[in-house]
XYZ file of C-alpha atoms in Angstrom:
586
model
C 0.000 0.000 0.000
C 1.402 3.413 -0.955
C 1.919 6.106 1.646
C -1.034 8.247 0.548
C -3.430 5.297 0.440
C -2.164 4.154 3.828
C -3.013 7.548 5.325
C -6.434 7.889 3.663
C -8.527 5.724 6.064
C -7.016 7.494 9.072
C -7.593 10.901 7.464
C -11.253 10.085 6.813
C -11.612 8.771 10.348
C -10.070 11.955 11.734
C -12.401 14.042 9.604
C -15.370 12.106 10.962
C -14.159 12.635 14.525
C -13.694 16.342 13.861
C -17.178 16.718 12.405
C -18.644 14.852 15.370
C -16.686 16.838 17.963
C -17.262 20.287 16.480
C -20.901 19.960 15.422
C -22.535 23.396 15.886
C -19.118 25.021 15.786
C -19.134 24.399 12.030
C -22.196 26.589 11.463
C -21.672 30.070 9.950
C -19.902 32.372 12.370
C -17.002 32.199 14.814
C -16.327 29.969 17.804
C -15.184 32.110 20.722
C -14.086 30.134 23.773
C -11.484 31.319 26.285
C -8.227 31.779 24.318
C -9.737 30.895 20.934
C -10.319 34.208 19.157
C -10.730 34.501 15.395
C -11.987 37.646 13.672
C -13.436 38.381 10.201
C -10.439 40.284 8.824
C -7.297 39.382 10.758
C -4.530 41.840 10.046
C -0.741 41.881 10.028
C -0.623 44.142 13.058
C 2.360 44.914 15.308
C 0.689 42.792 18.000
C 0.567 39.811 15.624
C 4.360 40.067 15.207
C 5.050 40.661 18.900
C 6.213 44.256 18.449
C 3.975 46.016 20.985
C 6.044 45.267 24.068
C 3.764 42.523 25.360
C 4.936 38.923 25.610
C 4.575 37.325 22.137
C 2.240 34.546 23.281
C 0.359 34.572 19.966
C 3.401 34.665 17.671
C 3.349 33.346 15.010
C -0.156 31.817 15.262
C -1.843 35.204 14.700
C 0.291 35.753 11.601
C -0.693 32.309 10.337
C -4.376 33.170 10.867
C -3.851 36.434 8.994
C -2.222 34.594 6.080
C -5.166 32.199 5.894
C -7.458 35.221 6.056
C -6.014 36.415 2.747
C -7.479 33.418 0.915
C -10.412 32.379 3.137
C -13.035 34.219 5.188
C -11.959 34.281 8.822
C -14.720 31.966 9.988
C -13.862 29.304 7.396
C -10.175 29.578 8.219
C -11.023 28.783 11.835
C -13.134 25.768 10.892
C -10.400 24.490 8.567
C -7.807 24.713 11.365
C -10.035 22.955 13.892
C -10.863 20.117 11.501
C -7.203 19.843 10.503
C -6.277 19.216 14.143
C -8.432 16.075 14.264
C -7.292 14.861 10.837
C -3.579 15.385 11.562
C -3.847 13.821 15.015
C -5.533 10.701 13.681
C -3.200 10.312 10.711
C 0.034 10.913 12.627
C -0.827 8.544 15.483
C -2.070 5.836 13.120
C 1.173 6.005 11.132
C 3.180 5.337 14.290
C 1.685 1.875 14.880
C 3.986 -0.859 13.470
C 1.178 -3.021 12.099
C -0.012 -3.911 8.609
C -3.601 -4.170 9.910
C -5.920 -1.202 9.548
C -7.899 -1.586 12.787
C -4.908 -1.205 15.183
C -3.758 1.900 13.338
C -7.215 3.434 13.461
C -7.498 2.571 17.162
C -4.359 4.609 17.846
C -5.634 7.470 15.691
C -9.012 7.557 17.423
C -7.416 7.487 20.861
C -5.020 10.309 20.035
C -7.664 12.537 18.450
C -10.397 11.928 21.047
C -9.285 12.017 24.673
C -9.508 14.297 27.746
C -6.385 16.256 26.735
C -7.934 17.240 23.403
C -11.322 17.986 24.947
C -10.004 20.202 27.754
C -7.562 22.112 25.590
C -10.224 22.586 22.909
C -12.642 24.046 25.455
C -9.799 26.224 26.729
C -9.501 27.525 23.166
C -5.861 26.565 22.721
C -6.016 25.637 19.069
C -2.377 26.633 18.555
C -1.201 24.137 21.175
C -3.434 21.439 19.682
C -1.981 22.079 16.232
C 1.458 21.145 17.549
C -0.041 18.243 19.501
C -1.627 16.870 16.322
C 1.761 16.423 14.648
C 3.636 15.217 17.731
C 3.719 11.528 16.647
C 5.512 12.629 13.476
C 7.930 14.636 15.620
C 8.647 11.531 17.706
C 9.352 9.455 14.613
C 11.568 12.095 12.992
C 13.494 12.790 16.188
C 14.235 9.070 16.603
C 16.058 9.149 13.256
C 17.603 12.602 13.313
C 21.146 11.269 12.880
C 20.231 9.637 9.563
C 20.861 11.551 6.307
C 18.230 14.278 5.948
C 17.053 13.712 9.529
C 17.282 17.355 10.581
C 15.350 18.520 7.525
C 12.593 16.008 8.218
C 12.409 17.099 11.837
C 11.956 20.726 10.735
C 8.875 19.784 8.729
C 7.464 17.573 11.467
C 7.812 20.492 13.903
C 6.242 22.999 11.511
C 2.694 22.735 12.998
C 4.151 23.304 16.475
C 6.170 26.242 15.151
C 2.947 27.762 13.813
C 1.360 27.196 17.208
C 4.014 29.246 18.968
C 5.925 29.066 22.206
C 3.718 26.617 24.167
C 3.301 24.165 21.294
C 6.973 24.291 20.379
C 8.060 23.976 24.011
C 6.111 20.707 24.337
C 7.131 19.320 20.940
C 10.720 20.524 21.211
C 11.251 18.953 24.624
C 9.741 15.699 23.372
C 11.940 15.723 20.279
C 15.051 16.382 22.354
C 14.447 13.485 24.750
C 13.535 11.055 21.973
C 16.534 12.065 19.859
C 19.048 11.739 22.705
C 17.740 8.351 23.862
C 17.407 6.929 20.366
C 20.808 8.095 19.101
C 22.897 5.892 21.379
C 26.564 6.817 21.100
C 25.629 9.668 18.724
C 23.557 11.419 21.395
C 25.641 14.620 21.402
C 25.194 15.011 17.681
C 21.474 14.291 18.002
C 21.105 16.779 20.868
C 22.907 19.522 18.954
C 20.868 18.983 15.786
C 17.573 18.917 17.672
C 18.391 22.064 19.632
C 19.415 23.857 16.436
C 16.140 22.930 14.718
C 13.961 23.916 17.682
C 15.796 27.203 18.248
C 15.632 28.041 14.550
C 11.867 27.543 14.464
C 11.452 29.490 17.722
C 13.179 32.673 16.561
C 10.041 34.759 15.731
C 8.759 34.597 19.314
C 12.079 33.965 21.044
C 13.716 37.162 19.750
C 10.699 39.412 20.329
C 10.164 37.942 23.799
C 13.696 38.204 25.120
C 14.421 41.584 23.546
C 11.321 43.368 24.866
C 12.508 46.399 26.852
C 10.649 45.388 30.012
C 12.194 41.923 29.919
C 10.598 38.560 30.623
C 8.709 38.645 33.925
C 9.899 36.188 36.552
C 6.446 35.942 38.109
C 6.156 33.043 40.538
C 2.624 33.807 41.749
C 1.030 31.923 38.869
C 2.576 28.541 39.704
C -0.370 27.458 41.858
C -2.860 29.148 39.524
C -1.856 27.036 36.532
C -0.949 23.855 38.394
C -2.666 20.642 37.368
C -5.740 19.696 39.375
C -7.678 16.493 39.921
C -10.677 16.027 37.627
C -11.121 12.307 38.358
C -11.378 10.332 41.624
C -7.711 9.309 41.256
C -6.092 12.539 42.411
C -3.794 14.872 40.486
C -1.298 12.259 39.284
C -4.064 9.821 38.359
C -5.903 12.538 36.444
C -2.731 13.408 34.554
C -2.139 9.740 33.768
C -5.628 9.704 32.250
C -4.600 12.713 30.099
C -6.798 15.164 32.030
C -6.003 17.403 34.970
C -6.239 20.814 33.294
C -5.930 23.781 35.658
C -9.235 25.383 34.619
C -12.184 23.514 36.128
C -14.577 25.289 33.740
C -13.059 23.542 30.717
C -13.607 19.974 31.910
C -16.090 18.188 29.599
C -19.544 17.620 31.021
C -19.731 14.372 32.963
C -16.023 13.657 32.740
C -14.540 12.172 35.895
C -17.542 10.073 36.906
C -16.197 7.153 38.972
C -17.522 4.459 36.592
C -16.315 5.958 33.312
C -13.091 7.144 34.937
C -12.365 3.604 36.156
C -13.066 2.162 32.709
C -10.841 4.777 31.068
C -8.110 3.999 33.622
C -8.355 0.329 32.639
C -7.969 1.255 28.960
C -4.943 3.467 29.666
C -3.236 0.879 31.863
C -3.968 -1.838 29.313
C -2.488 0.312 26.563
C 0.656 1.044 28.578
C 1.050 -2.629 29.455
C 0.620 -3.630 25.811
C 3.265 -1.128 24.755
C 5.709 -2.296 27.445
C 5.234 -5.966 26.603
C 5.613 -5.360 22.886
C 8.691 -3.169 23.348
C 10.408 -5.788 25.519
C 9.687 -8.612 23.084
C 10.847 -6.589 20.079
C 14.329 -6.093 21.450
C 13.854 -2.858 23.394
C 14.259 -0.537 20.428
C 15.839 2.807 21.398
C 13.353 4.877 19.391
C 10.385 3.593 21.357
C 12.429 3.843 24.556
C 12.839 7.539 23.765
C 9.083 7.907 23.507
C 8.680 6.211 26.891
C 11.275 8.526 28.428
C 9.569 11.597 26.978
C 6.180 10.437 28.302
C 7.613 9.894 31.785
C 9.400 13.256 31.780
C 6.220 14.966 30.612
C 4.219 13.366 33.422
C 6.770 14.540 35.991
C 6.711 18.096 34.624
C 2.926 18.053 34.545
C 2.740 17.175 38.248
C 5.465 19.602 39.316
C 3.240 22.618 39.941
C 0.837 20.584 42.069
C 3.289 18.389 43.993
C 6.390 20.592 44.197
C 5.331 24.220 43.594
C 8.243 25.521 45.656
C 10.726 23.875 43.301
C 9.019 25.348 40.261
C 8.905 28.809 41.846
C 12.621 28.514 42.582
C 13.355 27.550 38.983
C 11.381 30.504 37.635
C 13.183 32.844 40.026
C 16.470 31.391 38.844
C 15.598 31.865 35.160
C 12.296 33.348 33.925
C 12.261 30.979 30.950
C 11.159 28.162 33.257
C 7.763 29.890 33.425
C 6.890 27.873 30.328
C 6.536 24.895 32.696
C 3.782 26.522 34.792
C 0.899 25.093 32.754
C 2.229 21.613 33.344
C -0.699 19.541 32.087
C 0.159 20.362 28.487
C 3.353 18.297 28.878
C 1.289 15.103 29.065
C 1.116 15.280 25.254
C 3.913 12.673 24.740
C 2.083 10.419 27.206
C -0.972 10.721 24.946
C 1.194 9.516 22.047
C 2.337 6.550 24.123
C -1.206 5.656 25.221
C -2.503 5.879 21.653
C 0.329 3.708 20.352
C -0.241 1.244 23.179
C -3.948 1.005 22.429
C -3.134 0.281 18.796
C -0.741 -2.471 19.886
C -3.373 -3.834 22.290
C -5.941 -4.029 19.499
C -3.300 -5.665 17.291
C -2.744 -8.298 19.971
C -6.405 -9.116 20.683
C -7.704 -8.975 17.102
C -6.828 -12.622 16.294
C -8.356 -13.759 19.608
C -11.599 -11.749 19.616
C -14.379 -11.194 17.100
C -13.831 -8.176 14.896
C -16.787 -6.438 16.542
C -15.249 -6.785 20.008
C -11.884 -5.490 18.800
C -13.681 -2.598 17.120
C -15.431 -1.737 20.401
C -12.042 -1.597 22.111
C -10.770 0.698 19.376
C -13.732 3.022 19.933
C -13.466 2.978 23.731
C -12.054 6.548 23.922
C -15.146 7.872 22.141
C -17.569 5.798 24.188
C -16.000 6.897 27.474
C -15.954 10.596 26.554
C -19.248 11.195 24.738
C -19.498 14.802 25.941
C -16.816 15.865 23.466
C -19.357 15.278 20.693
C -21.621 17.971 19.233
C -19.439 20.909 20.087
C -18.500 19.527 23.501
C -22.168 19.031 24.367
C -23.106 22.402 22.889
C -20.391 24.451 24.610
C -18.686 25.254 21.299
C -21.062 27.157 19.039
C -20.522 29.535 16.181
C -21.807 33.085 16.639
C -21.766 36.280 14.609
C -20.021 39.409 15.800
C -22.439 42.303 16.481
C -22.982 44.778 13.698
C -21.829 47.580 16.010
C -18.345 46.058 16.063
C -18.178 46.255 12.276
C -19.273 49.905 12.375
C -16.647 50.675 15.016
C -13.945 49.197 12.817
C -15.104 51.342 9.904
C -14.993 54.471 12.074
C -11.431 53.720 13.122
C -10.354 52.990 9.553
C -11.819 56.277 8.303
C -10.199 58.433 11.018
C -6.964 60.053 9.761
C -5.858 61.046 13.275
C -3.476 58.461 14.761
C -4.008 57.071 18.213
C -4.701 53.872 20.089
C -7.798 52.256 21.555
C -8.428 51.589 25.241
C -10.868 48.779 26.040
C -13.115 48.727 29.109
C -14.102 46.957 31.341
C -10.522 46.751 32.582
C -10.287 42.948 32.402
C -9.007 40.373 29.932
C -11.992 38.019 29.623
C -15.614 38.680 28.658
C -18.932 36.833 28.848
C -20.922 38.460 26.066
C -24.692 37.866 25.863
C -24.353 37.459 22.089
C -21.810 34.664 22.722
C -24.132 32.778 25.039
C -22.288 34.203 28.070
C -19.378 31.863 27.296
C -16.101 33.221 28.625
C -13.648 34.442 26.001
C -10.524 36.555 25.777
C -11.566 40.021 24.588
C -11.570 39.869 20.746
C -11.319 43.659 20.249
C -7.471 43.711 20.196
C -7.617 41.486 17.117
C -10.834 42.867 15.666
C -9.932 46.556 15.575
C -7.354 47.880 13.091
C -5.421 49.925 15.670
C -3.216 49.154 18.645
C -5.519 48.171 21.499
C -4.587 48.646 25.145
C -6.383 46.339 27.561
C -5.735 44.799 30.931
C -4.250 41.392 30.123
C -3.936 40.398 33.784
C -5.406 36.936 34.394
C -7.307 36.108 37.554
C -7.553 32.456 38.609
C -9.445 32.052 41.861
C -7.791 34.352 44.402
C -4.572 34.631 42.361
C -3.989 37.421 39.852
C -1.218 37.204 37.280
C -0.179 40.849 36.658
C -0.561 42.544 33.299
C 2.374 42.191 30.909
C 1.603 45.150 28.630
C 3.787 48.160 29.616
C 1.152 50.593 28.286
C -1.554 48.932 30.386
C 0.647 49.062 33.470
C 1.157 52.811 33.065
C -2.605 53.391 32.861
C -3.623 50.934 35.550
C -3.520 53.365 38.478
C -5.435 56.080 36.622
C -8.163 53.716 35.462
C -8.497 52.145 38.876
C -8.790 55.547 40.573
C -11.658 58.023 40.822
C -10.392 61.088 38.974
C -10.924 62.284 35.393
C -9.433 60.004 32.763
C -9.351 61.958 29.520
C -6.120 63.846 30.219
C -4.311 60.674 31.283
C -5.558 58.779 28.248
C -4.622 61.607 25.884
C -1.107 61.699 27.350
C -0.741 57.957 26.662
C -1.798 58.264 23.021
C -5.364 56.950 23.402
C -7.692 58.184 20.662
C -10.690 55.926 21.363
C -12.279 54.228 24.354
C -14.333 51.134 23.568
C -16.730 49.903 26.251
C -18.012 46.458 25.385
C -20.112 43.720 27.038
C -23.559 44.301 28.500
C -22.600 47.717 29.939
C -22.159 49.319 26.523
C -25.468 51.207 26.789
C -24.137 53.171 29.769
C -24.074 56.966 29.313
C -20.752 58.372 30.579
C -22.449 61.706 31.314
C -24.901 60.022 33.681
C -22.430 58.450 36.092
C -22.656 54.909 37.371
C -25.337 52.731 35.715
C -28.353 52.128 37.963
C -28.030 48.998 40.059
C -24.439 48.343 38.945
C -20.988 49.160 40.186
C -20.310 50.324 36.661
C -17.565 49.596 34.126
C -14.358 48.543 35.824
C -12.225 51.653 36.122
C -15.091 54.159 35.587
C -16.660 54.083 39.018
C -18.082 56.651 41.386
C -17.618 59.841 39.332
C -20.045 61.203 36.705
C -17.416 63.058 34.683
C -14.517 60.608 34.396
C -14.719 60.719 30.601
C -15.937 64.296 30.297
C -14.569 65.739 27.074
C -14.756 62.458 25.152
C -17.179 62.395 22.218
C -19.608 59.492 21.842
C -19.292 58.352 18.226
C -21.116 55.026 18.474
C -23.665 53.803 20.979
C -25.206 50.360 20.735
C -26.381 47.615 23.034
C -23.104 45.754 22.468
C -20.553 48.528 22.120
C -19.956 52.114 23.172
C -17.196 53.982 21.336
C -15.865 57.331 22.534
C -13.328 59.558 20.792
C -10.717 61.638 22.623
C -9.479 64.772 20.834
C -5.816 65.550 20.181
C -4.041 62.508 21.666
C -0.275 62.557 21.961
C 1.818 60.332 19.757
C 3.142 57.501 21.905
C 5.227 54.692 20.464
C 5.284 51.196 21.905
C 8.457 50.143 23.671
C 8.804 46.961 21.709
C 11.752 44.881 20.542
C 13.893 46.143 17.651
C 12.006 45.714 14.386
C 15.192 44.917 12.460
C 16.090 41.996 14.713
C 12.517 40.716 14.691
C 12.520 40.823 10.881
C 15.848 38.996 10.789
C 14.371 36.296 13.030
C 11.457 35.761 10.646
C 13.790 35.619 7.653
C 16.001 33.048 9.374
C 13.053 30.823 10.294
C 11.522 30.992 6.831
C 14.953 30.212 5.387
C 15.230 27.169 7.656
C 11.871 25.865 6.424
C 12.868 26.492 2.799
C 16.138 24.636 3.402
C 14.243 21.658 4.787
C 12.209 21.464 1.574
C 15.205 21.754 -0.731
C 16.021 18.033 -0.838
C 13.998 15.617 -2.927
C 12.168 12.998 -0.950
C 11.523 15.263 2.037
C 7.793 15.993 2.266
C 5.541 17.768 4.738
C 3.404 14.649 5.260
C 5.687 11.604 5.705
C 4.804 8.435 3.845
C 5.483 6.342 6.949
C 6.863 6.975 10.423
C 8.427 3.845 11.918
C 10.572 4.357 14.987
C 12.716 1.294 14.315
C 16.298 2.186 13.495
C 17.819 0.098 10.766
C 20.448 -2.219 12.154
C 23.550 -3.040 10.163
C 24.244 -6.673 9.535
C 27.022 -8.050 11.791
């Protein structure tokens, strides 16, 4: 069977899983859920390239979305990306199973594309992380053979989805690739480590350069360790929940009904059976170093995932020692290589029982991940739905585009996340910074329970005291280059000349004084948005990283990708991905 034909059943299966999981999310409109924000006309803004002085958390994923927006409407670009995650995950995991039978390969693909990790991260809106996750089995296979001719080039292409996803996706995939490469290379481990590090660093340059060269530096904030630590979402505690590929820090993004003692116990049996099948097979096959590397990466990922919950003091110390260790705070995402191992093990388990059981019984085992997590279906039980942006937002964008006077936009309420009525009151990161064509200043501080992670935007920090006070705001906003104030959410009908809305504390930061925005002109008033214009703002430039160095980083990364494609036989989608290393005859 040729490579393309071998991948086709898994691709169709992944497409079916994606259609089933997304459901109402595929209707016309946009899915807005926590960090998942797509807009009708994404632009190549300074924020998209990480040039505004904030941490480049959405570099280069926002640029990728903008590129897709050149050829597709924004809503269809989002649906294409979400479906591609399920297709890539199913195809890549299926290709990793060393079996000529179709059912074991599909079992691995189904398990990898439909599990608690995917469900929780999808509800959390982290499509960029899931894009890297989808290609992780290919990364494992390419890293295991990096010392072979063309190995580095193949690893570049396998890591490309993670590179698009950005720092979190590439941190997970890069660490996995490093461990697999070092373990699999044997006596060539130094060469493998150097090549892997070079590839990962080369693909990381767009966000690495802009992040480390921002004038305010990388914050060494240790307060968020407990906030983003893994938590138990099953009866088996934190470690047990992580072993079952759950344990996300945000309790609101756990699928409905997940963690019930009966289904959790059955899922635990499937996971343990898959791990046992993998271990038995690996031992009998001569303890191949490539698969040993995968096991080592899965174990290391599990340890990192539990670190914030079991040893928060150690993680805080590491972050204080070097701020870069903050990438380990959201530890649950590092269970991704364990998901690869579980999926591979389930495929091997189905391979082992297929000759002993009726095909129907083996098929039921292959579909166990779907049966034990039914609430991922139909848009995660209706929690992922497509909606249309209000017409007032479109009019606001037109007003800003037609205004020749430069200046930025301040967004109120002074908080990062919204629960819009027109979005079914589902929580989402404020879309206005991506929707509007100007630089948007908003409070990007994140509050988790009683813990608040401070804002990272230098412009927001300078305005924080003024907005949180009681005095007039217009002079302070004008001095910081603010031309417009956008008040969104259900308080948009508030009249700034009338003081605090009846029965409400009022918009965060505009409290207790009827003239805080006196002098600002109301240019748009609607149920969903209030837009005010401030006359004669000062010109204030962002204190971002050097544009020349950021451009050089993009050029270097694009050159690396072009180099990886310059050899015949190296393709974006591999024909096969065995981990076995060819042994020379004695």
